[in-house]
Coordinates of C-alpha atoms in Angstrom, one line a residue:
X1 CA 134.5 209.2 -17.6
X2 CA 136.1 205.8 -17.3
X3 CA 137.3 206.0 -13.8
X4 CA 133.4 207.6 -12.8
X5 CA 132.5 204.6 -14.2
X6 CA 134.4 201.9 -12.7
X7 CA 133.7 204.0 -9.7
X8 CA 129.9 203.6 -10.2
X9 CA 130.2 200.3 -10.4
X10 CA 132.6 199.4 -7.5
X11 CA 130.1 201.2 -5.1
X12 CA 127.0 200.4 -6.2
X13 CA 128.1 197.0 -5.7
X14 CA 129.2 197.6 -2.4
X15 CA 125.3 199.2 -1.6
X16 CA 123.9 195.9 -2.8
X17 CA 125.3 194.0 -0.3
X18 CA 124.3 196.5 2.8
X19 CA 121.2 196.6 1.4
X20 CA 120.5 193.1 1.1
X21 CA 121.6 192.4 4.5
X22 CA 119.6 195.3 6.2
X23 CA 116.1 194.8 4.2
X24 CA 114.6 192.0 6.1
X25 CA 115.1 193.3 9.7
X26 CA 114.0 196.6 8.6
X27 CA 111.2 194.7 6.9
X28 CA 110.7 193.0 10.1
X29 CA 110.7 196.0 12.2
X30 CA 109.5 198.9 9.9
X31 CA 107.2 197.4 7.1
X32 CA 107.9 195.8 3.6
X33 CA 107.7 199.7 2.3
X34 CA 110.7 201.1 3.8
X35 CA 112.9 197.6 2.8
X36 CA 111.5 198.6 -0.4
X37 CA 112.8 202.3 -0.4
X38 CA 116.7 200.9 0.2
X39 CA 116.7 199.6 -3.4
X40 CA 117.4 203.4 -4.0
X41 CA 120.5 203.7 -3.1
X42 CA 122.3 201.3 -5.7
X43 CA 120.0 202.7 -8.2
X44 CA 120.8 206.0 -7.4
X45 CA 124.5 205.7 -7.0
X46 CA 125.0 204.9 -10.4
X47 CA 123.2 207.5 -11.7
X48 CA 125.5 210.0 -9.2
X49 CA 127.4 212.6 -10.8
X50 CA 130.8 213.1 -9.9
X51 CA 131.3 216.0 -6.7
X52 CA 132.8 219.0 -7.0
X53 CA 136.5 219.1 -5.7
X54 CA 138.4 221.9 -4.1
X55 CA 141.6 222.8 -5.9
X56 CA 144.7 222.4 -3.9
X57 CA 146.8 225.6 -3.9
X58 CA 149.7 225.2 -6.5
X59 CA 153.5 225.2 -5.3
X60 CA 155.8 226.3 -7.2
X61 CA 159.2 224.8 -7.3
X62 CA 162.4 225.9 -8.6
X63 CA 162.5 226.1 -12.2
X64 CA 164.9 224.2 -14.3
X65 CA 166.5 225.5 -16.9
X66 CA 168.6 223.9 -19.9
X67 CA 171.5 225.8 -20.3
X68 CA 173.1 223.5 -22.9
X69 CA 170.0 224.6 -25.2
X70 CA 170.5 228.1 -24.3
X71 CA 173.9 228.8 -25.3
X72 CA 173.5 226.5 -28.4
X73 CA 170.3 228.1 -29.3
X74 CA 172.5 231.5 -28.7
X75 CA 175.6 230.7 -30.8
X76 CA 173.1 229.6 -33.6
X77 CA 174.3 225.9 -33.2
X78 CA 170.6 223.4 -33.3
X79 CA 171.2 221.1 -30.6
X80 CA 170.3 218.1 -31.8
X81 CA 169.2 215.5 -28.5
X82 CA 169.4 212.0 -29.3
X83 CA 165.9 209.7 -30.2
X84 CA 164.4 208.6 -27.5
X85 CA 162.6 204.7 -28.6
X86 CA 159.3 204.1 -27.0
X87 CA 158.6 200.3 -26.9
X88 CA 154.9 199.7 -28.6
X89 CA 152.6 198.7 -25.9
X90 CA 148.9 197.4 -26.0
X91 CA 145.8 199.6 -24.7
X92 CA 143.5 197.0 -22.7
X93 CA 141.6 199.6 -21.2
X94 CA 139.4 200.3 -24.1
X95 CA 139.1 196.8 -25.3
X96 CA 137.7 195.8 -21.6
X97 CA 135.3 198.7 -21.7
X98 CA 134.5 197.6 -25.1
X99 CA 133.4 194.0 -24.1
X100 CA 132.0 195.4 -21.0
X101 CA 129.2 197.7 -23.5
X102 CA 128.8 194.9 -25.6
X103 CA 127.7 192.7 -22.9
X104 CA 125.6 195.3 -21.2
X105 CA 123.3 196.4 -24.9
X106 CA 123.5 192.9 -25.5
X107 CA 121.5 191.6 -22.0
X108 CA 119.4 194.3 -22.2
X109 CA 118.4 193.8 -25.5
X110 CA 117.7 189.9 -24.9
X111 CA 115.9 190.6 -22.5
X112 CA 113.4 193.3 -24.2
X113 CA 113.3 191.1 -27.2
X114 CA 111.8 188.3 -24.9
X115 CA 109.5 191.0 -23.1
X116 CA 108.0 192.2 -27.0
X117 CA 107.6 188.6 -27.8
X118 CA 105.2 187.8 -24.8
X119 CA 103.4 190.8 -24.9
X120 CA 102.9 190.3 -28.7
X121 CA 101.7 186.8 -28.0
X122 CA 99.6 187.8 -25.0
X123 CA 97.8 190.6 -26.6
X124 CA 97.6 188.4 -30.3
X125 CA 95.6 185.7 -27.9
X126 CA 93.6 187.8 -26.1
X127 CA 90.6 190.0 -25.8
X128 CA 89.9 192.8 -24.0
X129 CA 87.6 193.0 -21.4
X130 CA 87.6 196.9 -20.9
X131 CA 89.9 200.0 -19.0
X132 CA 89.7 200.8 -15.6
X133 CA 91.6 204.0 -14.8
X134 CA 93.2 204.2 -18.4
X135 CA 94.5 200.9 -17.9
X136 CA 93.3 198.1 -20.6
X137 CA 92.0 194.6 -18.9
X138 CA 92.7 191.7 -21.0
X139 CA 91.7 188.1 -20.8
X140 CA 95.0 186.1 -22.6
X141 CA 95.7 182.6 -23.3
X142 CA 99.2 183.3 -22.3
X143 CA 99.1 183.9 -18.6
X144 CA 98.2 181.6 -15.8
X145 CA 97.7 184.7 -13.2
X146 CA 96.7 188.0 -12.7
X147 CA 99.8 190.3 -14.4
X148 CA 100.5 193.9 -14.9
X149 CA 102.9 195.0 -18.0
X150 CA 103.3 198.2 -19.9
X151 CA 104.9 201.7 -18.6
X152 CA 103.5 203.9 -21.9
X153 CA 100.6 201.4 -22.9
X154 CA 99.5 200.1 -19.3
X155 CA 97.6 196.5 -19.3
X156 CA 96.6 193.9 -16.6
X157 CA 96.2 190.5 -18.6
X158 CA 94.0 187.8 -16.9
X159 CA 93.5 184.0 -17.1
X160 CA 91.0 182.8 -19.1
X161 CA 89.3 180.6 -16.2
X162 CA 90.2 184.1 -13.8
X163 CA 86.1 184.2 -13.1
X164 CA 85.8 180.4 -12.4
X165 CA 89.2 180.3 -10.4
X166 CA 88.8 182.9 -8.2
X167 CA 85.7 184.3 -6.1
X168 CA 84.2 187.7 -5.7
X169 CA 86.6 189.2 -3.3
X170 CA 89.4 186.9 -4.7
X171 CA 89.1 189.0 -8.0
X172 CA 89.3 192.3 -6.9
X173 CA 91.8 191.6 -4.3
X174 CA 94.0 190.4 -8.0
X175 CA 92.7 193.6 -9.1
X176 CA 93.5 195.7 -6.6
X177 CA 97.4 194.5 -6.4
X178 CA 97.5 194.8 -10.2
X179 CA 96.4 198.4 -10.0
X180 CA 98.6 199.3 -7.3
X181 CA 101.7 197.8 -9.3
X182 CA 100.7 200.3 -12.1
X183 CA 99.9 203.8 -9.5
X184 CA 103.3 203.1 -7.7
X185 CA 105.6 203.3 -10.4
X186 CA 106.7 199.5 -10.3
X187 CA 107.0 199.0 -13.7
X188 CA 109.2 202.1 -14.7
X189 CA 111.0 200.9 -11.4
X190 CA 111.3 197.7 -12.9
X191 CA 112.9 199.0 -16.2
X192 CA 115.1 201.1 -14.2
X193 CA 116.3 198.1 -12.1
X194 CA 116.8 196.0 -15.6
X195 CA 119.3 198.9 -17.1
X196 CA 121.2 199.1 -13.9
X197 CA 121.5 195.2 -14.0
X198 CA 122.5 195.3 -17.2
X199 CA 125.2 197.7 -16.9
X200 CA 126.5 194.6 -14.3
X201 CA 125.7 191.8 -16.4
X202 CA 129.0 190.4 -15.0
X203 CA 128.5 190.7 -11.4
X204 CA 126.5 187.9 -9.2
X205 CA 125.7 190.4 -6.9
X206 CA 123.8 192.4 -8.9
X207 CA 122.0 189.3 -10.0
X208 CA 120.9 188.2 -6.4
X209 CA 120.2 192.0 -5.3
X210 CA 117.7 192.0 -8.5
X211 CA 115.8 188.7 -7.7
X212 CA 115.4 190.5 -3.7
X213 CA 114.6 193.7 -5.1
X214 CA 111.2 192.1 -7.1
X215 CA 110.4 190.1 -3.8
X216 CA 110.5 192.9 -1.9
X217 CA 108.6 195.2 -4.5
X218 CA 105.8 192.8 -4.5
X219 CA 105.7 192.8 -0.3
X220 CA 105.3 196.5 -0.6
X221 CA 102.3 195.8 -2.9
X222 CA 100.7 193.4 -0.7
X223 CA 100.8 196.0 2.3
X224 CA 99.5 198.4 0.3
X225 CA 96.6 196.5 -0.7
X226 CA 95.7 195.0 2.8
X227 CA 96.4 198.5 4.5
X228 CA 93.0 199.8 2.0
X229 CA 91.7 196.2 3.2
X230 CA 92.7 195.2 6.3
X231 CA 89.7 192.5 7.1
X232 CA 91.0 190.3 3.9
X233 CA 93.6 188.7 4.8
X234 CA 92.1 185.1 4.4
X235 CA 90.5 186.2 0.7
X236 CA 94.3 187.7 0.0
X237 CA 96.4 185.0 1.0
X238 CA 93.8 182.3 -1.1
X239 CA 94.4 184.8 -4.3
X240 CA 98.3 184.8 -4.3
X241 CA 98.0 180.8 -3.6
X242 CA 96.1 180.3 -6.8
X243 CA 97.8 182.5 -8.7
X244 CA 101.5 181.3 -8.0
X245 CA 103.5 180.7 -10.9
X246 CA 106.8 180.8 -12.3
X247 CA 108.8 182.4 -15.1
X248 CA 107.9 185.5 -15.5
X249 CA 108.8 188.0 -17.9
X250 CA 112.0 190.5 -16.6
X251 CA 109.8 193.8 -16.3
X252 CA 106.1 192.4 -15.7
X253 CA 104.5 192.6 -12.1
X254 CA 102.6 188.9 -11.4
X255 CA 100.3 188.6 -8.2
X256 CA 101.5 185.5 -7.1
X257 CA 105.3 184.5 -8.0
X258 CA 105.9 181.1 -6.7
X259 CA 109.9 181.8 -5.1
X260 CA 108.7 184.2 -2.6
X261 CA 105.1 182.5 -1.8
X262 CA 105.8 181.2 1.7
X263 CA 107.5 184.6 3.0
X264 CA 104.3 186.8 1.3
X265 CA 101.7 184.5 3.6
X266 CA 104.0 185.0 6.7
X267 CA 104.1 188.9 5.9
X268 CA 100.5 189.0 5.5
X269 CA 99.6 186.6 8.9
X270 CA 101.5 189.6 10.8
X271 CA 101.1 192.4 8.9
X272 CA 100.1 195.3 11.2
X273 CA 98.8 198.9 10.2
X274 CA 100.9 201.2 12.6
X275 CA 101.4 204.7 10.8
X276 CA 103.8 205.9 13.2
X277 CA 106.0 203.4 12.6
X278 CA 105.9 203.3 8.8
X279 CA 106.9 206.4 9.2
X280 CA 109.4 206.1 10.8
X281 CA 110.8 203.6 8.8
X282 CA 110.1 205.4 5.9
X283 CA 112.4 208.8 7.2
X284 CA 115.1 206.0 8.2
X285 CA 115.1 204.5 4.7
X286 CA 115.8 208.1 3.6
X287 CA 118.6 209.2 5.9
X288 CA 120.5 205.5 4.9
X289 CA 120.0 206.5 1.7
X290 CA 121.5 210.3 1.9
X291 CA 124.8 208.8 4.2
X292 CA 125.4 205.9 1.7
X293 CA 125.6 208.5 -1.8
X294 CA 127.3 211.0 0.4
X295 CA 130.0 208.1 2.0
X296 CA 130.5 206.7 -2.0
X297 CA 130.0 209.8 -4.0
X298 CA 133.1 210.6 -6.6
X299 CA 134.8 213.1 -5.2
X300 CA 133.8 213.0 -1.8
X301 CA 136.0 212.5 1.6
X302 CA 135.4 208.8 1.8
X303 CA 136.1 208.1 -1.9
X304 CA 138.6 210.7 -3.1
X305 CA 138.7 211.5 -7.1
X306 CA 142.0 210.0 -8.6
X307 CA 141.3 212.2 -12.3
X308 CA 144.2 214.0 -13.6
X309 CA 143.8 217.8 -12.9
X310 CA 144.2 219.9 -15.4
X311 CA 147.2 220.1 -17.7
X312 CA 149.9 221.7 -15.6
X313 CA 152.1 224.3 -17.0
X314 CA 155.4 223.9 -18.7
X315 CA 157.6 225.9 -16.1
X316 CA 154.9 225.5 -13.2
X317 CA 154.8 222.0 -11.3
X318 CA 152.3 221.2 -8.5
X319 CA 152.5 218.5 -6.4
X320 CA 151.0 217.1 -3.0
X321 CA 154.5 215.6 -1.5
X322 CA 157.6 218.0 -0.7
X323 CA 159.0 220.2 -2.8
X324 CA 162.0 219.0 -3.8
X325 CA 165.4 220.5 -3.2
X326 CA 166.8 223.2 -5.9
X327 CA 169.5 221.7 -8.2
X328 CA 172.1 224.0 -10.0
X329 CA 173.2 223.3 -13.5
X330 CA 176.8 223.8 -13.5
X331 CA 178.6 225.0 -16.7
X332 CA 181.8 223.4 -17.0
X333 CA 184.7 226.5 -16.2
X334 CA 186.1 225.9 -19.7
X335 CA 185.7 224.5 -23.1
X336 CA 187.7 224.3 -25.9
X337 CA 187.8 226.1 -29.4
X338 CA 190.1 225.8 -32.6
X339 CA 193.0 228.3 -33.1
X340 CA 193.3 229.2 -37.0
X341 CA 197.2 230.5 -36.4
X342 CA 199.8 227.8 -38.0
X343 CA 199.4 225.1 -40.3
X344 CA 198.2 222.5 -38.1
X345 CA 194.7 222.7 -35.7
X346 CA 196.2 223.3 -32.0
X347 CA 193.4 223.8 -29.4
X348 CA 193.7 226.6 -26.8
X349 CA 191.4 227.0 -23.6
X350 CA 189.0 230.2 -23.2
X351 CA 187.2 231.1 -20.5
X352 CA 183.3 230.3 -21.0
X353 CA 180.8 232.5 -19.6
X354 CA 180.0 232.5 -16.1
X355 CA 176.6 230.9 -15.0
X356 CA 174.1 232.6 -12.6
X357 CA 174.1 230.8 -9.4
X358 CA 171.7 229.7 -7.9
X359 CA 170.1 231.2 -5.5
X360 CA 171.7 234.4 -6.8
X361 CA 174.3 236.0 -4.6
X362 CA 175.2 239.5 -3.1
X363 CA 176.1 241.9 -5.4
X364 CA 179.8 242.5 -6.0
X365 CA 181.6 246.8 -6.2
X366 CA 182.4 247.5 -9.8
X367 CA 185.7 246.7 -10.7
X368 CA 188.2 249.3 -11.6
X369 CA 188.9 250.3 -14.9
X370 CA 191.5 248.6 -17.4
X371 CA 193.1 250.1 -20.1
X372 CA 191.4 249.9 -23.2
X373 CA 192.9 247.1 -25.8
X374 CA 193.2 247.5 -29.8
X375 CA 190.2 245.8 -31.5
X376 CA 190.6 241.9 -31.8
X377 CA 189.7 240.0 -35.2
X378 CA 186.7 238.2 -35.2
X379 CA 187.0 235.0 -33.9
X380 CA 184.4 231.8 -36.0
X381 CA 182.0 230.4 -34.3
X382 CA 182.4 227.9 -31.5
X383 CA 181.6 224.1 -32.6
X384 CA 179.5 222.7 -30.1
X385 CA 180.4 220.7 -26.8
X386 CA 181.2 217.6 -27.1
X387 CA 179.9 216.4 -23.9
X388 CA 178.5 217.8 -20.7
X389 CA 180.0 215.9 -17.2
X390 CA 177.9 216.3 -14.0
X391 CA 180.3 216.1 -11.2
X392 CA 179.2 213.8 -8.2
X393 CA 177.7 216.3 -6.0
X394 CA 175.4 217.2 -8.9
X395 CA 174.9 213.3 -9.8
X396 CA 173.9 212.9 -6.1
X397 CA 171.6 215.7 -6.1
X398 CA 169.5 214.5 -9.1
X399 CA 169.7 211.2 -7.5
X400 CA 167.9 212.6 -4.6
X401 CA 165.6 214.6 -6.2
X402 CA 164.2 211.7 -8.3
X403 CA 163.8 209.6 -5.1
X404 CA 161.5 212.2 -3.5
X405 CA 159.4 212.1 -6.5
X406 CA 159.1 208.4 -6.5
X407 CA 158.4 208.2 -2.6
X408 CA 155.2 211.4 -3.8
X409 CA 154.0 209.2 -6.4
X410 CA 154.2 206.2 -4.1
X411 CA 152.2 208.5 -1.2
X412 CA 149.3 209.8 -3.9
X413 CA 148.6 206.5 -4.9
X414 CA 148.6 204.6 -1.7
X415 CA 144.5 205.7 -1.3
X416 CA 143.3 203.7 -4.0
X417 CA 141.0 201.0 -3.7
X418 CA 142.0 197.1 -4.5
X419 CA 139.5 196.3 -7.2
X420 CA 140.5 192.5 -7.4
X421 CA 140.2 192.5 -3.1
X422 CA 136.5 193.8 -3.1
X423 CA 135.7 191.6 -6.4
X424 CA 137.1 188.6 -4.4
X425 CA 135.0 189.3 -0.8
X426 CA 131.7 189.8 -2.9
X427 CA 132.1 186.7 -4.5
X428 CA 133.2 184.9 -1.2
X429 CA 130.2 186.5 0.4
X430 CA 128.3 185.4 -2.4
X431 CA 129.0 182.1 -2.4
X432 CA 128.1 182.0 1.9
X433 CA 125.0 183.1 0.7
X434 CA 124.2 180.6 -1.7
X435 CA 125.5 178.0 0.5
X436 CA 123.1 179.1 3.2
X437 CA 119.9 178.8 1.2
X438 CA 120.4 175.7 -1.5
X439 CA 121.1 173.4 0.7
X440 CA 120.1 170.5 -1.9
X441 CA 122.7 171.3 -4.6
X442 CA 124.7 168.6 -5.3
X443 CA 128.2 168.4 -3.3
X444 CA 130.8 170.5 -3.8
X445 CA 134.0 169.2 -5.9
X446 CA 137.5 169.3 -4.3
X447 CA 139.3 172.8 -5.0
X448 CA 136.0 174.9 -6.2
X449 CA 136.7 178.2 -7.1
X450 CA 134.2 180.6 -5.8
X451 CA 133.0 181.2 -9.2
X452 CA 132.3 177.6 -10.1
X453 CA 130.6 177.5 -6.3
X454 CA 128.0 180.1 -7.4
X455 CA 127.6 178.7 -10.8
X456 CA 126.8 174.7 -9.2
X457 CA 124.8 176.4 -6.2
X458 CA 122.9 178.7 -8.5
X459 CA 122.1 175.6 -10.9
X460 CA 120.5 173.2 -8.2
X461 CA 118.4 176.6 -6.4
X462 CA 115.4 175.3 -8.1
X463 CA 113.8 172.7 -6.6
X464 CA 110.1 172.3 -7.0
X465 CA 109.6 169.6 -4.4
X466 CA 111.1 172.1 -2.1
X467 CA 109.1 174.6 -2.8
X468 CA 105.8 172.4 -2.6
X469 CA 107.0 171.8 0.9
X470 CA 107.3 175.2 1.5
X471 CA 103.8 175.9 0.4
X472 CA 102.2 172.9 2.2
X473 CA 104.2 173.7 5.3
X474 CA 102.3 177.7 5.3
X475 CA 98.8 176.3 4.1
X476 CA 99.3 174.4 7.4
X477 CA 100.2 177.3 9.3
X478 CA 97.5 179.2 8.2
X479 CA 95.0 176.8 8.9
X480 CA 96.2 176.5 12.1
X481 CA 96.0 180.0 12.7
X482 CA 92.7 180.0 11.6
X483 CA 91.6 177.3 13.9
X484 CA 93.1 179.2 16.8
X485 CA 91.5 182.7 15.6
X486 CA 88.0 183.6 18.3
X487 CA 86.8 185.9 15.9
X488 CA 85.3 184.0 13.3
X489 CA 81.6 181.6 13.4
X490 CA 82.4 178.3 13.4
X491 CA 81.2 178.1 9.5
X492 CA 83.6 180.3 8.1
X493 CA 86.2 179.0 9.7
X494 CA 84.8 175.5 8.3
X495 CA 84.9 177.2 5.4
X496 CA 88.0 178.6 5.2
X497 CA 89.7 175.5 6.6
X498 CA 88.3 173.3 3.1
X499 CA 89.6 176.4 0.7
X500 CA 92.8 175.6 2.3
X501 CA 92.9 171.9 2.0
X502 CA 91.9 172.2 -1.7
X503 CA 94.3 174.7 -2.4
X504 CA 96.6 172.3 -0.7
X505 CA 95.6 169.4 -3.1
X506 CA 96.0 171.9 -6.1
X507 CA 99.3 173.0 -4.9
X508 CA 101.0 169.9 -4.5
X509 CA 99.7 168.5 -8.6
X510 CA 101.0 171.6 -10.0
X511 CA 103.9 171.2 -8.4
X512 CA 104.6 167.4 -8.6
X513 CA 103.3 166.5 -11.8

């Protein structure tokens, strides 16, 4: 169970990072829906049971047996081995899967205690201004936008000023987007995407896949919406403008999140309705998804299980190197025993019994007869050996044998991955990342580790007069496209040109004040 875990996590994290660098050209070229279908392969990979493996046939080897033991256990002599000492040693793999739980329950709980407090607040300030399709509409104090919450008890809580702020087709375009959060799935999606963040509470990776998997959830909502209303565009993009905001609770769906404003208005400007290719982008998502489980799957060709097999047998030993070399226990050709005849003890040489060699040899013609011999006494029982001596072709034999098992265990082993090598390029890659897109954190001490890198780049991301830029700079865009468009009268685009510049003014005191 441990290694399926660490497993889970070392891959999933790997699928994060080819996922966020293939979702916006596949956004680009195949629609925000497929991008948004390649958030299930982390999510499924963690949830991935292990694959069944084929068991290797078993090889026997030759059997060793203890001699020694027999012939003491045979003259009724206990042998009596000496104690072997194991030095104490500490256990850090359940202490680091310990922490690891605690910090998972405890993320996820913050964050559901912080999602139960805002809905309590939202709900204790606000009143309900009826269901549409067994979802409750409320008007709340709390909210500054349109915002759907709820997976069991669904809700879409409104602004109080939501009929003075927005027009007719503003308001059920917010609708609309709302309602489609709630018949996709996003919010059990959301929930789903919390747990598996939790579960890597320590990983920046997961934390900048998560922030890309909500932008890209709410692109997919926006092309669903304008595909059932193509001829809205100018109505859509005014909606998610008024509507932009920030801080949003961890598992709500807002209309208009303010981090992902600019890139939403240059999705909708090109936004096309070509079936064939969404489509096609949508059987591509698919197959990536099937070759990425199959390619990181426990078990599999490309990520081999390294679980103990079953418990092998005493006198049956499998193994995936050589089998190594047969090695004869030789019984010494004498041994000694006391003589009770005199006064004093005088020792006397018998013969011992012969050992079977190994492999066993020819059989030998019966020996003649002898003469039968009058009945010895009985002789007492033999004391036990005092010591056993290997001679050197035996020593070198063992020797050997010991090295092949060394160089199989070194072999078995030599597959598996280098945690602290993948940890070290995701945080590298990471920190690129960062570097690229907060270009206004403050400068970078002299030896930064890449963890203090993310931590200083992460801190100085949010910068509100860059994102008022940003929103001036596509309010100017658009207005420019609309001036450019032929299709409109010259009083709408009038029209449309002063909802921009006052969206414009609004913008910028919201965000500068």
């Amino acid at each position: 169970m441990i290694g399926w875990t660490i497993e889970a996590l070392m891959a999933s994290t790997v699928l994060m990072l080819v996922v966020l660098a293939l979702r916006r050209p596949v956004a680009a070229r195949f629609g925000a829906h497929a991008a948004y279908m390649l958030w299930l392969l982390p999510a499924l990979r963690m949830v991935l049971p292990r694959l069944p493996e084929m068991p290797e046939p078993a090889r026997v080897v030759p059997i060793h047996l203890d001699v020694a033991r027999l012939i003491a256990a045979g003259s009724g002599v206990p042998a009596n081995p000496a104690p072997v000492t194991v030095a104490p040693s500490i256990d850090w793999l359940p202490i680091v899967l310990a922490f690891w739980l605690a910090g998972a329950l405890g993320y996820l709980g913050w964050h559901w205690i912080r999602h139960l407090h805002f809905m309590r607040t939202a709900l204790a300030h606000g009143e309900s201004s009826g269901r549409r399709d067994g979802i409750n509409i409320c008007r709340s104090a709390a909210v500054a936008g349109p915002l759907a919450t709820g997976m069991f008890h669904r809700h879409i809580l409104l602004p109080p000023d939501f009929d003075r702020r927005y027009n007719d087709a503003e308001q059920q375009l917010a609708l609309a987007h709302e309602m489609a959060h709630h018949r996709r799935g996003d919010l059990i999606a959301n929930n789903a995407a919390l747990v598996t963040l939790a579960l890597h509470w320590f990983n920046p990776v997961a934390h900048i896949a998560y922030r890309a998997f909500r932008a890209d959830q709410e692109l997919a909502c926006d092309a669903t919406v304008l595909q059932r209303a193509p001829s809205a565009r100018s109505d859509y993009g005014r909606a998610l403008i008024k509507s932009a905001r920030a801080g949003l609770p961890a598992v709500a769906c807002a209309l208009g999140p303010a981090a992902q404003l600019k890139r939403r208005i240059e999705m909708i400007a090109r936004a096309t309705d070509n079936r064939s290719w969404r489509l096609f982008g949508s059987g591509l998502a698919i197959a990536v998804i099937g070759i990425g489980l199959g390619l990181t799957a426990s078990g599999s060709i490309a990520a081999p299980s390294r679980v103990a097999p079953a418990p092998v047998k005493t006198l049956l030993l499998t193994t995936s190197a050589a089998p190594l070399r047969p090695v004869a226990v030789v019984i010494p050709t004498s041994y000694q025993r006391p003589s009770t005849s005199g006064n004093q003890d005088r020792w006397r040489d018998m013969p011992a019994p012969e050992a079977a060699p190994l492999p066993p040899e020819a059989a030998t013609p019966p020996a003649p007869p002898v003469a039968l011999q009058a009945p010895q006494p009985p002789m007492p029982p033999m004391p036990p050996a005092t010591s056993w001596r290997l001679s050197a072709k035996e020593a070198r034999q063992i020797r050997e044998a010991g090295m092949q098992a060394g160089e199989a265990a070194r072999r078995a082993t030599a597959h598996i991955v280098d945690a602290a090598a993948i940890t070290r390029e995701a945080m590298a890659q990471t920190r690129m990342e960062l570097a690229r897109e907060c270009t206004h954190a403050r400068p970078a001490p002299m030896h930064e580790s890449d963890q203090e890198a993310i931590a200083r780049l992460s801190a100085g991301c949010v910068d509100y007069a860059a994102i008022n830029r940003e929103v001036q700079d596509a309010l100017r865009e658009a207005a420019d496209a609309i001036r450019d468009t032929e299709d409109l009268s010259d009083e709408a685009r009038m029209r449309a040109i002063e909802e921009i510049d006052r969206a414009r003014a609004e913008t910028a005191r919201r965000l500068t004040r």
